[in-house]
Short mmCIF file of C-alpha atoms in Angstrom, two decimals:
data_model
loop_
_atom_site.label_atom_id
_atom_site.label_comp_id
_atom_site.label_asym_id
_atom_site.label_seq_id
_atom_site.Cartn_x
_atom_site.Cartn_y
_atom_site.Cartn_z
CA MET U 1 39.78 -106.87 -33.51
CA VAL U 2 37.43 -109.57 -32.21
CA TRP U 3 36.29 -107.27 -29.40
CA PHE U 4 35.32 -104.54 -31.87
CA VAL U 5 33.25 -106.98 -33.90
CA VAL U 6 31.55 -108.25 -30.74
CA VAL U 7 30.85 -104.69 -29.51
CA ALA U 8 29.56 -103.56 -32.92
CA THR U 9 27.18 -106.52 -33.03
CA GLU U 10 26.03 -105.86 -29.47
CA LEU U 11 25.42 -102.18 -30.22
CA LEU U 12 23.08 -103.07 -33.08
CA GLY U 13 20.95 -105.02 -30.64
CA ILE U 14 21.09 -102.27 -28.02
CA PHE U 15 20.08 -99.57 -30.50
CA ALA U 16 17.00 -101.64 -31.40
CA ILE U 17 15.69 -101.75 -27.81
CA ASP U 18 12.24 -100.18 -27.41
CA HIS U 19 12.29 -97.62 -24.58
CA SER U 20 8.73 -96.38 -24.95
CA ASP U 21 7.71 -97.89 -21.60
CA HIS U 22 10.68 -96.52 -19.67
CA ARG U 23 9.42 -94.49 -16.69
CA LEU U 24 10.73 -91.11 -17.86
CA VAL U 25 10.10 -91.70 -21.56
CA ALA U 26 6.50 -92.67 -20.79
CA GLY U 27 6.08 -89.57 -18.62
CA ARG U 28 5.59 -91.42 -15.33
CA LEU U 29 7.28 -88.91 -13.07
CA HIS U 30 6.96 -89.27 -9.30
CA GLY U 31 5.68 -85.70 -9.29
CA PRO U 32 6.27 -82.32 -10.95
CA GLN U 33 8.94 -80.90 -8.64
CA VAL U 34 12.49 -81.69 -9.77
CA LEU U 35 15.83 -80.98 -8.12
CA VAL U 36 19.10 -81.66 -9.93
CA VAL U 37 22.07 -82.13 -7.60
CA GLY U 38 25.42 -81.43 -9.19
CA ASN U 39 28.71 -82.71 -7.80
CA GLY U 40 30.39 -79.32 -7.38
CA PRO U 41 31.96 -78.24 -4.05
CA SER U 42 29.19 -75.72 -3.35
CA ALA U 43 26.86 -78.66 -2.67
CA VAL U 44 28.40 -78.91 0.82
CA THR U 45 28.74 -75.21 1.60
CA GLY U 46 26.10 -72.77 2.76
CA GLY U 47 22.99 -74.34 4.22
CA GLU U 48 22.49 -77.93 5.33
CA TRP U 49 19.58 -78.64 3.00
CA GLY U 50 19.61 -82.41 2.88
CA ASP U 51 16.12 -82.77 4.34
CA GLU U 52 14.78 -80.15 1.94
CA ILE U 53 16.36 -81.94 -1.02
CA ASP U 54 14.76 -85.25 -0.08
CA LYS U 55 11.29 -83.67 -0.20
CA PHE U 56 11.41 -83.17 -3.97
CA ASP U 57 9.48 -85.59 -6.18
CA GLU U 58 12.45 -86.25 -8.43
CA VAL U 59 16.05 -85.97 -7.21
CA VAL U 60 18.62 -86.31 -9.99
CA ARG U 61 22.28 -87.16 -9.37
CA PHE U 62 25.35 -87.96 -11.45
CA ASN U 63 28.06 -90.52 -12.02
CA ASN U 64 30.03 -91.33 -8.85
CA PHE U 65 28.10 -89.03 -6.52
CA GLN U 66 28.36 -89.63 -2.78
CA SER U 67 25.81 -88.82 -0.11
CA LYS U 68 26.05 -91.32 2.73
CA SER U 69 29.65 -90.92 3.88
CA GLY U 70 31.24 -88.33 6.14
CA GLY U 71 27.91 -86.82 7.13
CA MET U 72 27.33 -85.53 3.61
CA GLN U 73 23.65 -86.45 3.73
CA LYS U 74 22.87 -83.40 5.86
CA TRP U 75 24.14 -81.28 2.97
CA VAL U 76 23.04 -83.18 -0.13
CA GLY U 77 20.33 -85.53 1.15
CA THR U 78 20.05 -89.21 0.36
CA LYS U 79 17.14 -89.51 -2.06
CA THR U 80 17.92 -90.44 -5.66
CA THR U 81 15.22 -91.17 -8.21
CA VAL U 82 17.24 -90.57 -11.39
CA HIS U 83 20.91 -91.45 -11.91
CA PHE U 84 22.62 -89.94 -14.97
CA SER U 85 25.87 -91.65 -15.96
CA ASP U 86 28.66 -91.28 -18.46
CA GLY U 87 30.58 -94.11 -20.12
CA MET U 88 32.02 -95.40 -16.86
CA LEU U 89 28.56 -96.87 -16.16
CA TYR U 90 28.78 -95.94 -12.49
CA PRO U 91 25.34 -97.44 -11.63
CA THR U 92 26.85 -100.89 -12.31
CA PHE U 93 29.29 -100.49 -9.40
CA ALA U 94 27.99 -101.63 -6.01
CA GLU U 95 29.20 -98.47 -4.27
CA TYR U 96 27.29 -96.20 -6.66
CA HIS U 97 24.25 -98.34 -7.41
CA VAL U 98 20.92 -96.98 -6.17
CA PRO U 99 18.16 -99.59 -5.95
CA ASP U 100 15.08 -98.65 -8.00
CA ALA U 101 16.68 -95.49 -9.39
CA THR U 102 15.96 -94.74 -13.03
CA VAL U 103 19.21 -94.71 -15.02
CA VAL U 104 19.86 -92.33 -17.93
CA LEU U 105 23.02 -92.61 -20.03
CA SER U 106 23.87 -89.09 -21.03
CA LEU U 107 26.06 -89.34 -24.14
CA PHE U 108 25.57 -92.90 -25.32
CA MET U 109 24.01 -91.72 -28.59
CA ASP U 110 26.43 -88.82 -29.20
CA ARG U 111 28.75 -90.68 -31.59
CA TYR U 112 29.16 -94.31 -32.56
CA PHE U 113 32.64 -94.60 -31.04
CA ILE U 114 31.33 -93.10 -27.78
CA ALA U 115 28.54 -95.68 -27.74
CA GLY U 116 31.19 -98.33 -28.22
CA SER U 117 33.22 -96.98 -25.32
CA TYR U 118 30.20 -97.38 -23.03
CA VAL U 119 30.38 -101.11 -23.71
CA LEU U 120 34.18 -101.51 -23.98
CA ILE U 121 35.29 -99.69 -20.82
CA ARG U 122 33.17 -101.68 -18.39
CA GLY U 123 32.59 -104.76 -20.50
CA GLY U 124 36.09 -105.24 -21.92
CA ALA U 125 38.56 -103.46 -19.65
CA ASP U 126 36.78 -104.59 -16.48
CA LEU U 127 35.83 -108.01 -17.91
CA GLN U 128 32.17 -107.46 -17.05
CA TYR U 129 30.68 -108.03 -20.50
CA PRO U 130 27.65 -110.20 -19.50
CA MET U 131 26.75 -107.74 -16.72
CA VAL U 132 27.01 -104.77 -19.13
CA CYS U 133 24.74 -106.47 -21.68
CA LYS U 134 22.19 -107.14 -18.94
CA PHE U 135 22.47 -103.53 -17.73
CA PHE U 136 21.63 -102.09 -21.15
CA ARG U 137 18.56 -104.31 -21.35
CA ASP U 138 17.33 -103.41 -17.88
CA PRO U 139 13.92 -101.65 -18.14
CA ASN U 140 15.20 -99.00 -15.70
CA THR U 141 17.98 -98.01 -18.13
CA THR U 142 17.58 -95.58 -21.01
CA TRP U 143 19.63 -92.95 -22.85
CA LEU U 144 19.15 -89.52 -24.34
CA GLU U 145 18.41 -89.43 -28.04
CA LYS U 146 21.02 -87.98 -30.38
CA ALA U 147 18.72 -85.16 -31.54
CA ARG U 148 18.48 -83.83 -27.97
CA ILE U 149 22.27 -83.90 -27.55
CA GLU U 150 22.83 -82.11 -30.87
CA ARG U 151 20.17 -79.52 -30.06
CA LEU U 152 21.88 -78.66 -26.76
CA LYS U 153 25.28 -78.49 -28.43
CA HIS U 154 23.84 -75.89 -30.79
CA LEU U 155 22.24 -73.88 -27.97
CA LEU U 156 25.52 -73.88 -26.05
CA GLY U 157 27.59 -73.01 -29.11
CA LEU U 158 29.88 -76.03 -28.78
CA LYS U 159 32.42 -76.70 -31.50
CA GLY U 160 34.36 -79.76 -32.63
CA PRO U 161 34.55 -82.69 -30.22
CA LYS U 162 33.18 -80.73 -27.25
CA HIS U 163 30.00 -82.10 -25.70
CA PRO U 164 27.65 -81.08 -22.85
CA THR U 165 28.17 -82.36 -19.33
CA SER U 166 25.75 -84.88 -17.90
CA GLY U 167 24.57 -82.13 -15.56
CA MET U 168 23.74 -79.75 -18.38
CA LEU U 169 21.95 -82.50 -20.29
CA ALA U 170 19.89 -83.36 -17.21
CA ILE U 171 18.89 -79.74 -16.62
CA ASP U 172 17.86 -79.42 -20.25
CA TYR U 173 15.93 -82.70 -20.13
CA PHE U 174 13.77 -81.70 -17.19
CA VAL U 175 13.37 -78.04 -18.19
CA THR U 176 11.80 -79.25 -21.44
CA HIS U 177 9.81 -82.13 -19.94
CA PRO U 178 6.07 -81.39 -20.30
CA LYS U 179 5.20 -82.80 -16.87
CA VAL U 180 7.78 -80.83 -14.90
CA GLU U 181 6.80 -77.77 -12.89
CA LEU U 182 9.20 -74.90 -13.57
CA PRO U 183 11.53 -73.73 -12.31
CA VAL U 184 13.75 -76.78 -12.06
CA VAL U 185 15.81 -76.39 -8.87
CA ILE U 186 19.56 -77.01 -9.10
CA HIS U 187 22.27 -77.35 -6.47
CA GLY U 188 26.02 -77.98 -6.54
CA PHE U 189 26.69 -76.56 -10.01
CA ASP U 190 30.03 -74.71 -10.00
CA PHE U 191 31.00 -75.19 -13.66
CA PHE U 192 34.44 -76.52 -12.71
CA GLN U 193 35.55 -73.20 -11.24
CA GLY U 194 38.21 -73.58 -8.56
CA PRO U 195 40.84 -76.20 -7.75
CA VAL U 196 38.41 -78.94 -6.64
CA ILE U 197 35.91 -80.52 -9.03
CA HIS U 198 33.71 -82.59 -6.70
CA TYR U 199 32.39 -82.03 -3.18
CA TYR U 200 33.61 -85.51 -2.22
CA ASN U 201 37.16 -84.90 -3.46
CA ASP U 202 38.75 -86.14 -0.23
CA SER U 203 37.06 -89.54 -0.47
CA GLU U 204 37.16 -89.90 -4.25
CA PRO U 205 39.61 -92.54 -5.55
CA LEU U 206 42.72 -91.13 -7.23
CA TYR U 207 42.01 -92.73 -10.61
CA GLU U 208 38.56 -91.12 -10.64
CA ARG U 209 40.04 -87.70 -9.86
CA ILE U 210 42.50 -88.16 -12.75
CA ASN U 211 39.63 -89.17 -15.03
CA ASN U 212 37.76 -86.02 -13.94
CA ARG U 213 40.64 -83.79 -15.02
CA ILE U 214 40.81 -85.48 -18.40
CA GLY U 215 37.04 -85.28 -18.88
CA VAL U 216 36.81 -81.56 -18.12
CA ASN U 217 38.75 -80.84 -21.31
CA MET U 218 35.89 -82.29 -23.36
CA HIS U 219 33.40 -79.73 -21.99
CA SER U 220 32.96 -75.96 -22.16
CA PRO U 221 31.91 -75.03 -18.62
CA HIS U 222 31.98 -71.28 -19.28
CA LEU U 223 29.39 -71.71 -22.04
CA GLU U 224 27.26 -73.92 -19.82
CA LYS U 225 27.36 -71.27 -17.07
CA LEU U 226 26.19 -68.61 -19.52
CA TYR U 227 23.32 -70.84 -20.64
CA VAL U 228 22.25 -71.69 -17.07
CA ASP U 229 22.33 -67.97 -16.21
CA LYS U 230 19.97 -67.42 -19.15
CA LEU U 231 17.62 -70.15 -17.91
CA VAL U 232 17.62 -68.53 -14.46
CA GLU U 233 16.72 -65.17 -15.98
CA GLU U 234 13.86 -66.82 -17.87
CA GLY U 235 12.52 -68.39 -14.67
CA LYS U 236 13.11 -71.93 -15.88
CA VAL U 237 15.86 -72.74 -13.37
CA VAL U 238 16.60 -71.59 -9.82
CA PHE U 239 19.48 -72.39 -7.49
CA LEU U 240 18.46 -74.18 -4.31
CA LYS U 241 19.80 -71.42 -2.04
CA ASP U 242 17.59 -68.88 -3.79
CA TRP U 243 14.61 -71.24 -3.81
CA VAL U 244 14.95 -71.70 -0.04
CA GLN U 245 15.03 -67.95 0.48
CA GLN U 246 11.96 -67.49 -1.69
CA LYS U 247 10.07 -70.06 0.39
CA LYS U 248 10.80 -68.06 3.55
CA ARG U 249 9.21 -64.88 2.19
#
């Protein structure tokens, strides 16, 4: 009970933080070309486009992504300018932290109890409460506003407790950003089709793989695939493999 009171009090302070000078909120992009790297298995199949990925102005990655082990960098590159995270607060772990990367919390503002989980999981369960409080007040940390999340839910046709993936929210964020040059390039988006969820499945800890399976049930990947297909048809999004082929023409 005491923890809930502490978290509720802390959330009130977090919600009051002014993010107007945050790099992305203020429109200070590193440049107009954006590539969003998903964690799907296709990220390490096909061409070895790591060097091509690292040439983009903004390279967006998610949660517990991996790029520097097992030679994966030749497939997915190493550059990361924006790190989207769910409630596990992966950027606070040494193995997933990227120095100077801009952090965006994808679903923090979705519902009050979800916001609370962002603090409780890492702050309470992992006994890292002071670190979590500092993380939320870091000028490199921000979160998507509730109106944007609700708008995307409506566009996807989500019902009940279902919510968009961090990947879908990131694509939507940059597709609608006024300083981004369309199309936004995406890579490694498989919409959870197939037996393996992440391209780094073999090196991913067991508890994270279990968490992945649980989390998938809160999304509607088939609806996200339909929406991404629509964005591709509209010229707002292109898959990296197709973008590379277009460059060669």
